[in-house]
Coordinates of C-alpha atoms (C1' of nucleotides) in Angstrom, one line a residue:
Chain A
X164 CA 45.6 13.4 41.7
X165 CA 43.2 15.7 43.5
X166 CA 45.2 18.5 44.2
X167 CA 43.0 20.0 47.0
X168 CA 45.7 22.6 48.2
X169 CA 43.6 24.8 46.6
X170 CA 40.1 24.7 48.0
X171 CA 38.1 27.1 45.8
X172 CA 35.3 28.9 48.3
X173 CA 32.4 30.2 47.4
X174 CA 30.9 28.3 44.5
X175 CA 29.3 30.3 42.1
X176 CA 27.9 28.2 39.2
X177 CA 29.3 28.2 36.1
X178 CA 26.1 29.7 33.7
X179 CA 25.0 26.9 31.0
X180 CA 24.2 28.5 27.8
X181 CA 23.1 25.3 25.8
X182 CA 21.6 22.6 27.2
X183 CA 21.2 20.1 23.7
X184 CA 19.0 17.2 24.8
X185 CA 21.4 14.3 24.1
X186 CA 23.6 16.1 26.7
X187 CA 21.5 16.4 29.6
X188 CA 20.1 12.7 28.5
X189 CA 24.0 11.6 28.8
X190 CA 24.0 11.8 32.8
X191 CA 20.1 11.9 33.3
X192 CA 19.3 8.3 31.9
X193 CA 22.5 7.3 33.1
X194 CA 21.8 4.0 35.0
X195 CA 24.8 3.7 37.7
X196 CA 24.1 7.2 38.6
X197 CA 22.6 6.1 41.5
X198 CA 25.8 3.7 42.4
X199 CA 28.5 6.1 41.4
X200 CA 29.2 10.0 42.9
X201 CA 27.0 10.9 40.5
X202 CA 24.3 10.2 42.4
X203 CA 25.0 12.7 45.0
X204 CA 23.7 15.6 42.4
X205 CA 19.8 16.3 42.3
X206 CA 18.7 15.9 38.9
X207 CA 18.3 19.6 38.3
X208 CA 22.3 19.5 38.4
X209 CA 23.0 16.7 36.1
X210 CA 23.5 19.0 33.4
X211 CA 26.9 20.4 34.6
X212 CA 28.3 16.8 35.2
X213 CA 26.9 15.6 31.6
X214 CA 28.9 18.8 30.0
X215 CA 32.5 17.8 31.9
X216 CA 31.8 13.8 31.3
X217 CA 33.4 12.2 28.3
X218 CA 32.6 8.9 27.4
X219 CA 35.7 6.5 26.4
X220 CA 36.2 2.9 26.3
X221 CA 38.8 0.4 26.9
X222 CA 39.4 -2.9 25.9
X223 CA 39.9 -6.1 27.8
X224 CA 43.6 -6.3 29.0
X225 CA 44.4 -2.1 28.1
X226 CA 46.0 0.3 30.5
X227 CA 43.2 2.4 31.9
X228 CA 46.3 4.6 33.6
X229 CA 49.1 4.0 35.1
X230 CA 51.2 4.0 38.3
X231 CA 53.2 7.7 38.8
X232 CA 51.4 8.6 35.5
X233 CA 50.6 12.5 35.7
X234 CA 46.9 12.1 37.2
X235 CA 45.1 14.7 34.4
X236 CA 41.6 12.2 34.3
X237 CA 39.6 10.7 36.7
X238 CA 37.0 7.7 35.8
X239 CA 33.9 6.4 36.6
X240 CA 33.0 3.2 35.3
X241 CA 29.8 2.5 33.7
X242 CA 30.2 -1.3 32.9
X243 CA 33.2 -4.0 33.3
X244 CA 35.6 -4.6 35.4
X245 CA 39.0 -3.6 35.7
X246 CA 42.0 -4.7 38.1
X247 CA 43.9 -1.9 40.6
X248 CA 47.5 -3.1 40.8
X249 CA 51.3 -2.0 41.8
X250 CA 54.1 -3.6 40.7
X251 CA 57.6 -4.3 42.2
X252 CA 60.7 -3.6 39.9
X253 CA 60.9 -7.7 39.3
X254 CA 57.7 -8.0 38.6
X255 CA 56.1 -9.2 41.1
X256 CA 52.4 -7.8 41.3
X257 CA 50.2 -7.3 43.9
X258 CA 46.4 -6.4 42.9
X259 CA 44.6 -4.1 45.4
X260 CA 41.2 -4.0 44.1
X261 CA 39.1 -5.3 41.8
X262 CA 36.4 -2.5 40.5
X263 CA 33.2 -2.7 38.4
X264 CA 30.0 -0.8 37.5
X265 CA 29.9 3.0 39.5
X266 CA 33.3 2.9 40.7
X267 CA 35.6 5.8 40.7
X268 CA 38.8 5.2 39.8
X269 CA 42.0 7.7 40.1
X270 CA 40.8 8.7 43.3
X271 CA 44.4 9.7 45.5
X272 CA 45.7 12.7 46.7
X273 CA 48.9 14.3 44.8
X274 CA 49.6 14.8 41.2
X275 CA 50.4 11.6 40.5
X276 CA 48.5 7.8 40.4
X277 CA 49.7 5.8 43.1
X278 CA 48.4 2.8 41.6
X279 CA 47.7 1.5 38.1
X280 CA 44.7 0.5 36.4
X281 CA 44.1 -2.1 34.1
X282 CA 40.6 -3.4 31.7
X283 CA 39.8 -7.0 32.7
X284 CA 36.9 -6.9 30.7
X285 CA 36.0 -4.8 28.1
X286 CA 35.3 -1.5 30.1
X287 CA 33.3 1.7 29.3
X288 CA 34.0 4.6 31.4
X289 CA 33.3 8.7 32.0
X290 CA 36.3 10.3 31.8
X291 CA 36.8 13.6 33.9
X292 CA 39.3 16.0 33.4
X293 CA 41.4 17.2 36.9
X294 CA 40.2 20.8 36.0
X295 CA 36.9 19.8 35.6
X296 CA 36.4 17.6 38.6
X297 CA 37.8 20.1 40.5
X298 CA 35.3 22.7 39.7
X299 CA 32.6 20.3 40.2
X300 CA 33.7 19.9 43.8
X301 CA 34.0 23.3 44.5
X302 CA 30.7 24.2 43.0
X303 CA 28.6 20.9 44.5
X304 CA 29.7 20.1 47.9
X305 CA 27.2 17.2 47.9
X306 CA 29.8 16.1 45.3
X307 CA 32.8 15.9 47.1
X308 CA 31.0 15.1 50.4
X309 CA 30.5 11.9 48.5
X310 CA 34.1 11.3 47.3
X311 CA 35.0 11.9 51.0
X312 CA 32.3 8.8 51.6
X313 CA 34.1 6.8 48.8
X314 CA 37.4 7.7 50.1
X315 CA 36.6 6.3 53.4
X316 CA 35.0 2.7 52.7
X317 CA 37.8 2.4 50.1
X318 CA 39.9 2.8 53.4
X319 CA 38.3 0.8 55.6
X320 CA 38.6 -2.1 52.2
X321 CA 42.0 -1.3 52.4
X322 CA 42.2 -1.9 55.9
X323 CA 40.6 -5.7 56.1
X324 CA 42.4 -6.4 52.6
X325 CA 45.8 -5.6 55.3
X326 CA 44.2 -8.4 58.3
X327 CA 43.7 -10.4 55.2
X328 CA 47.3 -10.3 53.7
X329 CA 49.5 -9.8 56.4
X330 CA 47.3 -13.0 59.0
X331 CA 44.9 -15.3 56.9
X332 CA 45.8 -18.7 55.7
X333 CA 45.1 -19.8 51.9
X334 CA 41.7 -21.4 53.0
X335 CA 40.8 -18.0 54.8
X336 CA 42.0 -15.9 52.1
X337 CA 39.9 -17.8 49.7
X338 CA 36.7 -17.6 51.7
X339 CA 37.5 -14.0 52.0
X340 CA 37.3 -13.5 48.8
X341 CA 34.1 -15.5 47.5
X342 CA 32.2 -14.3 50.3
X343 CA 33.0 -10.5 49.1
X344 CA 32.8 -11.2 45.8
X345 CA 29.2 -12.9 46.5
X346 CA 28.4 -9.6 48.3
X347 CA 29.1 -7.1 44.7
X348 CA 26.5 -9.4 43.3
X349 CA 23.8 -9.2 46.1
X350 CA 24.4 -6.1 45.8
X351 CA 22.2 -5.6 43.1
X352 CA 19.9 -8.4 43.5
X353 CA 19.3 -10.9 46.3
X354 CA 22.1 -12.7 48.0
X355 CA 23.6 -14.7 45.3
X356 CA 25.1 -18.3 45.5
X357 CA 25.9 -18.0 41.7
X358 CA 28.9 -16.7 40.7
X359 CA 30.9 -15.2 37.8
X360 CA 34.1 -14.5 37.8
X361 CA 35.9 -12.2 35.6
X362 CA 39.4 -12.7 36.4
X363 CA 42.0 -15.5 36.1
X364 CA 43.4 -17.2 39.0
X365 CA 46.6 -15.5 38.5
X366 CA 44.4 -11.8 39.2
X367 CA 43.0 -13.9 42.1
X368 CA 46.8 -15.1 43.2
X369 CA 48.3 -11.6 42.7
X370 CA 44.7 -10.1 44.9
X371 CA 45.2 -12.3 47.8
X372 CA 49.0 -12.3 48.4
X373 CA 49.6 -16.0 46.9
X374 CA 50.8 -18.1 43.8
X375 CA 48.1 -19.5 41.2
X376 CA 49.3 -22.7 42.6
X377 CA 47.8 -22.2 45.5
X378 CA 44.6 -20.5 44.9
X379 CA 43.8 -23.7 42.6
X380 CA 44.4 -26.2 45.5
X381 CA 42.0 -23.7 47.5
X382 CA 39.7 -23.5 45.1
X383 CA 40.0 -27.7 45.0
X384 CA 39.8 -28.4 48.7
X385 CA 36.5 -26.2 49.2
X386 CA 35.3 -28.3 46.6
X387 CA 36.2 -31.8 48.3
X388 CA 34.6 -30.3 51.3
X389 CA 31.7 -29.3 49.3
X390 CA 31.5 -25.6 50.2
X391 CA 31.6 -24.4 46.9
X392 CA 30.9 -26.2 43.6
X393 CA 33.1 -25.3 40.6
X394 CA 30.7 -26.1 37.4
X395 CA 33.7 -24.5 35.4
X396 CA 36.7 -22.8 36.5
X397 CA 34.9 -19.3 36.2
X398 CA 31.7 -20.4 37.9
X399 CA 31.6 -21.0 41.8
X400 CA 28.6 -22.0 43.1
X401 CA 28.6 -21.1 47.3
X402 CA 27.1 -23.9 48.3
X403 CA 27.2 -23.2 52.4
X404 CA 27.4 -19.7 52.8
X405 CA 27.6 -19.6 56.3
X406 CA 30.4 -21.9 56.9
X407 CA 32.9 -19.7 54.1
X408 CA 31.6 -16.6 56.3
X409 CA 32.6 -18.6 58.8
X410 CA 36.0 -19.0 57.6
X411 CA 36.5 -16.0 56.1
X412 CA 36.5 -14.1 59.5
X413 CA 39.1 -17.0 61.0
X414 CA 36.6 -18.8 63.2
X415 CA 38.1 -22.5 63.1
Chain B
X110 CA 31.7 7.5 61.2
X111 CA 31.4 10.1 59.0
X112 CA 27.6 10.0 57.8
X113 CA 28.0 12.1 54.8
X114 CA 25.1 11.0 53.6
X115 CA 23.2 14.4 54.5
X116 CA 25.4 17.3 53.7
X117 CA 24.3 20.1 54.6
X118 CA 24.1 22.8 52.0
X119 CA 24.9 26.7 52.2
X120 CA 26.9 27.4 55.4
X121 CA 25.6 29.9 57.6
X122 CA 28.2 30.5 60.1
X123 CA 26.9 30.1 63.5
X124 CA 27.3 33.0 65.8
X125 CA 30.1 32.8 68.5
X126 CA 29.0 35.1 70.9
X127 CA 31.3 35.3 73.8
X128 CA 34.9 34.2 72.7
X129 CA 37.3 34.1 75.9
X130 CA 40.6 34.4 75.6
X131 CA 41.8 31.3 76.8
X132 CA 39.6 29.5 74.3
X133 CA 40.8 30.9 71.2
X134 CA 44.5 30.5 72.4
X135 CA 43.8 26.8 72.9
X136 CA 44.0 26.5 68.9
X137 CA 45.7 29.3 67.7
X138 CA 48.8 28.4 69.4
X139 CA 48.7 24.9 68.8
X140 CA 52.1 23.8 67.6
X141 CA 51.0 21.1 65.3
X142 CA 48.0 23.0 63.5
X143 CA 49.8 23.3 60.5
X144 CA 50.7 19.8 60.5
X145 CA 47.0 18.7 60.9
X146 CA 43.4 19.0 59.4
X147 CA 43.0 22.2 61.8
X148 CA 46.1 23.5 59.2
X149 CA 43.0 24.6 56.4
X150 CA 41.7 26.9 58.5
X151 CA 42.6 30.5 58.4
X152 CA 43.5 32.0 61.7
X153 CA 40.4 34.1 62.1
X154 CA 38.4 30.9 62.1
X155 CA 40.3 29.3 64.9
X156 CA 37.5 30.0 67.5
X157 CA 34.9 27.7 66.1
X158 CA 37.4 25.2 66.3
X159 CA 38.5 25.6 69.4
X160 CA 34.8 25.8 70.7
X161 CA 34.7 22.2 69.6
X162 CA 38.0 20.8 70.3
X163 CA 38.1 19.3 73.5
X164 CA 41.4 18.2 74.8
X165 CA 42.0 14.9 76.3
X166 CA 44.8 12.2 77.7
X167 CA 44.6 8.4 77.1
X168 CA 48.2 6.7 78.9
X169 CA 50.0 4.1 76.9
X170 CA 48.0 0.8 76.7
X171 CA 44.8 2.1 76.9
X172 CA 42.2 2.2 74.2
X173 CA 41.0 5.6 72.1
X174 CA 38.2 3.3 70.7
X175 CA 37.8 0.3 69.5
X176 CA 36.3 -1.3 66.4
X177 CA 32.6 -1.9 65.7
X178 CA 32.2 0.6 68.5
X179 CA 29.8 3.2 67.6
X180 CA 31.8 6.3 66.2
X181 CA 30.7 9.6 68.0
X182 CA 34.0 10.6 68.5
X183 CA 37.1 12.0 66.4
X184 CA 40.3 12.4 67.4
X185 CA 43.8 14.7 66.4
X186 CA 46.6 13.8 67.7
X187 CA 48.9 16.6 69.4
X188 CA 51.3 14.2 70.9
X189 CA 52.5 10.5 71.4
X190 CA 52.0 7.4 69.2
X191 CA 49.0 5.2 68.6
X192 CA 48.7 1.9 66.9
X193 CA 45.8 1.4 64.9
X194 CA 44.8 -2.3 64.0
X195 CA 42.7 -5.1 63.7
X196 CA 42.0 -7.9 65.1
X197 CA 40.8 -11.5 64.3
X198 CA 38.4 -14.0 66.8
X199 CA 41.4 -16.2 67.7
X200 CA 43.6 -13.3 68.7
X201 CA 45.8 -12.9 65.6
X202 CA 46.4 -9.3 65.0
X203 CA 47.2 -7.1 62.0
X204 CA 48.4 -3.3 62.5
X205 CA 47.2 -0.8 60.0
X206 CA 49.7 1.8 61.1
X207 CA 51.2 3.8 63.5
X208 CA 50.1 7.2 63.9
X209 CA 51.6 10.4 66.3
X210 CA 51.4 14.4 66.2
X211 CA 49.4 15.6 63.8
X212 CA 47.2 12.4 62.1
X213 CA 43.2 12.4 62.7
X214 CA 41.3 9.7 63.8
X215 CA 38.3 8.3 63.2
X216 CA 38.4 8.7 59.6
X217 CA 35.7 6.5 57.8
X218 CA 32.7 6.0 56.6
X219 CA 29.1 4.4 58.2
X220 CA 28.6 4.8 62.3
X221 CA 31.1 2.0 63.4
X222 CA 35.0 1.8 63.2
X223 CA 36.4 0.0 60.9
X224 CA 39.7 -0.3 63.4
X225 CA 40.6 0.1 67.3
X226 CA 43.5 2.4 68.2
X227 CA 45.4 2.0 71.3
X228 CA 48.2 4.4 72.6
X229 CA 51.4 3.1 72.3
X230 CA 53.2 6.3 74.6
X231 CA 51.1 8.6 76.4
X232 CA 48.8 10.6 74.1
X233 CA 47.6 13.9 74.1
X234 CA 44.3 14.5 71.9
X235 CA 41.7 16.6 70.3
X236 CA 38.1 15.1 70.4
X237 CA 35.6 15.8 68.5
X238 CA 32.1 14.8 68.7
X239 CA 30.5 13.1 65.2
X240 CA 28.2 16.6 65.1
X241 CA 30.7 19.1 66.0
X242 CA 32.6 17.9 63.1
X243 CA 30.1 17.5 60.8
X244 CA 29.0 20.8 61.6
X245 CA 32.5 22.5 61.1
X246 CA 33.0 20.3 57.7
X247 CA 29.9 21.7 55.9
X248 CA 30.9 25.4 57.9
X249 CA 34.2 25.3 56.2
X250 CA 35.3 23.5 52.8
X251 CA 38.5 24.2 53.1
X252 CA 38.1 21.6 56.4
X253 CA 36.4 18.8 54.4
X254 CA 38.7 19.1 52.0
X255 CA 41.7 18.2 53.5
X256 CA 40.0 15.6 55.3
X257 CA 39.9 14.0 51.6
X258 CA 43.3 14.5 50.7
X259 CA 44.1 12.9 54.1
X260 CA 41.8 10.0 53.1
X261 CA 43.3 9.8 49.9
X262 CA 47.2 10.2 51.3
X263 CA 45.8 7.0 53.9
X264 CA 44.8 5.0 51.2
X265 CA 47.8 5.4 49.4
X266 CA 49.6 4.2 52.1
X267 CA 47.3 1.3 52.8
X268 CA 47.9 0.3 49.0
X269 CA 51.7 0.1 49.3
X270 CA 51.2 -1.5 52.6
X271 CA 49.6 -4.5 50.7
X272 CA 52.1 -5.0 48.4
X273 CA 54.4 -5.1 51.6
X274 CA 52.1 -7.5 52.9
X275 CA 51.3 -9.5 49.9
X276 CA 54.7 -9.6 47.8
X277 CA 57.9 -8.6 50.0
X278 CA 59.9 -10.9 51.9
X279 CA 60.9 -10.1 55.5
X280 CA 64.3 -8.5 54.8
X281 CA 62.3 -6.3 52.2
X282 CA 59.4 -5.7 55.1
X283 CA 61.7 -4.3 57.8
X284 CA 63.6 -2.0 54.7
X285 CA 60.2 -0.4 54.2
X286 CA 59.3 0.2 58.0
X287 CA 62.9 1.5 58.7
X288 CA 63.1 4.3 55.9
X289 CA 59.3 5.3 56.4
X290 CA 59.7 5.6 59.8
X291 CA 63.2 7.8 59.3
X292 CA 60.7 9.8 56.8
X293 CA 58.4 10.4 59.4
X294 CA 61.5 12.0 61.8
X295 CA 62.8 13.5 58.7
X296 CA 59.6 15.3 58.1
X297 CA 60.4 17.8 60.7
X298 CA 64.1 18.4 60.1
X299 CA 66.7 16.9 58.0
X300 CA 66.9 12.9 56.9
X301 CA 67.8 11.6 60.0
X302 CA 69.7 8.4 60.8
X303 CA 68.6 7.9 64.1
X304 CA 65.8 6.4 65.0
X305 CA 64.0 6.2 68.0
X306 CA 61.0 3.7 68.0
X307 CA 58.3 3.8 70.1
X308 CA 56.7 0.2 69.6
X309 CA 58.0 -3.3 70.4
X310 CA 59.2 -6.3 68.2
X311 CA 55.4 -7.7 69.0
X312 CA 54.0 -4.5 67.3
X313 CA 56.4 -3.7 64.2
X314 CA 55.6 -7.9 63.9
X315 CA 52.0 -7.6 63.3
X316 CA 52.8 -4.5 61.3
X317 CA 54.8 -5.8 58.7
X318 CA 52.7 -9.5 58.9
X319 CA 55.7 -11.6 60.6
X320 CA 56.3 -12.7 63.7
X321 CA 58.7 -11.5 66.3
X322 CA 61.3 -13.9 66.1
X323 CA 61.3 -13.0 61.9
X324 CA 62.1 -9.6 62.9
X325 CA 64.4 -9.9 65.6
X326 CA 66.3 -12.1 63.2
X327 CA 65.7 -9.4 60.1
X328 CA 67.1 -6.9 62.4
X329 CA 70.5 -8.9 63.3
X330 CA 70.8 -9.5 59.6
X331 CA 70.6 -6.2 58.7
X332 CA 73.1 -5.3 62.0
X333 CA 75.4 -7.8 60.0
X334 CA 75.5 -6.8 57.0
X335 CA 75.8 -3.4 59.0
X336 CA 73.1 -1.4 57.3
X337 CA 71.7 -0.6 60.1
X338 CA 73.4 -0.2 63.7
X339 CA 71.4 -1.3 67.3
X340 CA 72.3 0.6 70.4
X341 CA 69.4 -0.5 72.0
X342 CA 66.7 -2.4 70.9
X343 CA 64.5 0.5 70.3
X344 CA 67.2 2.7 68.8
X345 CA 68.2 2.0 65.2
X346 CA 71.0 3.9 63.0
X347 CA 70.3 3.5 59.7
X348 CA 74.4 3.4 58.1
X349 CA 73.4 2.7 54.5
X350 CA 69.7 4.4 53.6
X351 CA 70.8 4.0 49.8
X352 CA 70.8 0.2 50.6
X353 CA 68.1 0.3 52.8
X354 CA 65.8 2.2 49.8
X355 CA 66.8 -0.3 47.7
X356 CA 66.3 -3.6 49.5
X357 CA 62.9 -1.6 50.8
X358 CA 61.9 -0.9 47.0
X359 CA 62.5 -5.0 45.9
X360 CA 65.9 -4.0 43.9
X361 CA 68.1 -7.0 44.9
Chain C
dC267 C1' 69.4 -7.1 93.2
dG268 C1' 65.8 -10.3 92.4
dT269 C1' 61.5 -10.2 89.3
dT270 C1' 59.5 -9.7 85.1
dA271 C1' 59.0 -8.3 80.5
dT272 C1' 61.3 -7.9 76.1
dC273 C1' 64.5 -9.3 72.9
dT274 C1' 67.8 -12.5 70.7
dT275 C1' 69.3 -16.9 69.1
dG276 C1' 69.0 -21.8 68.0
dA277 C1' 66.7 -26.3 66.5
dC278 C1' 63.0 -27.9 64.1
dG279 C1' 58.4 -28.0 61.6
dT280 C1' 55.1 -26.5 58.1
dA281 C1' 52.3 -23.8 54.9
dC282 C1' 53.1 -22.2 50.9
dA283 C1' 56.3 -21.5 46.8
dT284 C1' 58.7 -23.6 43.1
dC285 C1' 59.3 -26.7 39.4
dA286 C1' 57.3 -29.9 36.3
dA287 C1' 53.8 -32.2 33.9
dA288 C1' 49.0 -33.5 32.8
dT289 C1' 44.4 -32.0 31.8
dG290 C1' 41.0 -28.9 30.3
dT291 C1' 39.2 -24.9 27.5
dC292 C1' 38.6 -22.1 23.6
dG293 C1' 39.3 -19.9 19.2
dT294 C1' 40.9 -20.7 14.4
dG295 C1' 41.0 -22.6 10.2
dG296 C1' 41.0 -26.7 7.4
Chain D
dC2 C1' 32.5 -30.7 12.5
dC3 C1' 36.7 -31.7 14.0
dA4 C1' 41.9 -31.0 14.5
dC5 C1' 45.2 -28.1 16.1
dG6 C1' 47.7 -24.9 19.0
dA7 C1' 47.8 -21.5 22.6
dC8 C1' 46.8 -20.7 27.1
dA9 C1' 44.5 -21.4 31.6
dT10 C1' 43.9 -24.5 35.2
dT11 C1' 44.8 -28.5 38.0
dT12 C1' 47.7 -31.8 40.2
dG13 C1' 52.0 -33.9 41.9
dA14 C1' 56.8 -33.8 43.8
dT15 C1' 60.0 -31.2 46.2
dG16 C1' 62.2 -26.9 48.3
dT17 C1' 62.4 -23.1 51.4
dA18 C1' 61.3 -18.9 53.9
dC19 C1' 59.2 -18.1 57.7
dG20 C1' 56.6 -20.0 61.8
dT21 C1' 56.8 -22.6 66.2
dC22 C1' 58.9 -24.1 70.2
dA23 C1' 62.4 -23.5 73.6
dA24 C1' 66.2 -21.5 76.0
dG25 C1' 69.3 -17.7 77.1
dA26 C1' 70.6 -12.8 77.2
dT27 C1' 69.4 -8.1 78.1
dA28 C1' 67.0 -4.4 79.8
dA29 C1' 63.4 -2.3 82.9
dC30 C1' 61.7 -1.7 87.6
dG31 C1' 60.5 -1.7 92.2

DNA sequence: CGTTATCTTGACGTACATCAAATGTCGTGG
DNA sequence: CCACGACATTTGATGTACGTCAAGATAACG
């Protein structure tokens, strides 16, 4: 997708002729800027990223992009959530991310997406052109700098998500998975025992390496042991935090 | 590791002064530059690299660094293997990947590790110290660059990884490790059908998320059906790499 | 040529998958 | 407002791929 063969040197800005108000207002009042890579430009620079940023939407269950698709457009996502997938010739699915609110999405190196992308909700998005987000890195460092940052926590995800798969038990996988999902909410906000989520358990089954089946007696035997409280099936109340942390990380 | 929080802007070169011979050598006939990040940088800017790079040995069993540990240091490899994993309280132990000549180390983002590598043979590396490469990332572009497209090539590789981990059954699991690992020889020279593999059962079993015994007895299977051919236990021929993609790929 | 580590093979157990059915949830329209 | 159907979730009964335990076989090494 990034095709960063050719590293452009110098960086000479482009010059900005017209500057409507709406334009600049697009990025500026933007409120995930500060979440997303957008926030690695000052605000003097928000200009340029408004001009190459196209707003789209997508609605709940619609391909966003998909897997060996031509990667032409890169996304940032401004509200929703949306499921990161690859899929086996048979079908069978594995999810490899869930992403919400200042994500970036289409982030790989090559021409082509090695995963796909998918609307779980109702998402709105910026859309970048490959040209476009290629002269922005070249001409803002801070930019790409940032996408390296992304890169690498996406990574190190990647890497636990692996400990997770390939050595955790249902129960583990389970904790795992509240607990982090607790974490995108305190993210924004204090540490949340409340929980929403916006995924079936068949997006939580295909996340976490199991069968719907499964996840659903996991779900009901945290709730015997009255670690979590299920009010309805996509509300989870963490009712002892520490001993799913506990669990998560495989101490028992 | 990589704080890229403060990137630093314009890129004044600093001055190299005294440039001995020996020094500049030390890079510019390095044999797997081209191979490695090192590879974006034209010749005439070998010397800052080479003032930086400072060659080191670690023998097979011992630790490069561990995870959590405070990340001062990247690494290139310029010869051996390494096994990069993680590991849970009670032992249990998930590799991320195997790496030899050529991959860096140490890619990822805040000041610990996300993962320990250990050498598997005897390795020989570059280190780097956390400012030295900082410095030489906002000196040259071209550098942090390809550090992306090497963090974006990893995650790739982590997200295929998981659906290894999360949706293919053994037989599929040893498929995948035996033709990437013949694309890894292949790389330098033509697809090759004989292997030579570095790591034990113990460590190809925590690759792949099985145990041993599962791949000792994947391995026989696959001798049987005489896909594969076992000189030795760390020498594999692979006698059917059509079959081999296509068990590897979920096509059966 | 014994000693030790690694690998293979067999017998058996189990965590999770599969198959099947009941229960709950929600939107639609009468 | 309630009845209906479609679909998601839960729960139960049973199967199986892979794990565990244990014993040999093979290779590495001093």
């Amino acid at each position: 997708m990034l095709d960063m063969a050719n590293a452009r040197q110098p960086a000479v800005l482009r010059p900005v002729l017209v500057l409507p108000g709406h334009v600049v207002d697009h990025c500026t009042h933007c409120d995930v800027r500060s979440q997303s890579v957008c926030g690695a430009l000052p605000a003097e620079d928000l200009a340029h990223l408004a001009l190459a940023a196209r707003s789209i939407k997508v609605g709940a269950g619609h391909m966003v992009f998909e897997e060996t698709a031509n990667a032409d457009s890169f996304f940032n996502i401004t509200s929703g959530t949306a499921r990161l997938f690859k899929l086996l010739p048979d079908g069978r699915r594995q999810i490899t991310g869930f992403v919400g609110r200042g994500s970036f999405l289409g982030l790989a190196a090559g021409t082509a997406h090695a995963i796909s992308a998918e609307a779980i909700t109702d998402i709105q998005l910026c859309r970048f052109t490959r040209t476009d987000l290629m002269n922005l890195l070249s001409d803002f460092p801070a930019l790409e700098r940032r996408l390296l940052t992304l890169a690498c926590n996406d990574l190190a995800a990647a890497q636990a998500q692996m400990l997770l798969l390939g050595r955790k038990s249902a129960r583990e996988r389970l904790a795992c998975f509240l607990v982090a999902q607790s974490r995108v909410i305190s993210a924004c906000g204090h540490p949340q025992m409340h929980l929403h989520l916006p995924m079936t358990r068949t997006d939580i089954a295909d996340y976490l390496g199991l069968t719907i089946e499964t996840v659903s007696r996991s779900f009901s035997a945290l709730k015997k042991e009255k670690l979590i409280a299920l009010p309805s099936a996509s509300e989870v109340m963490l009712c002892d935090l520490p001993a799913l942390l506990a669990i998560a990380e495989g101490e028992d």
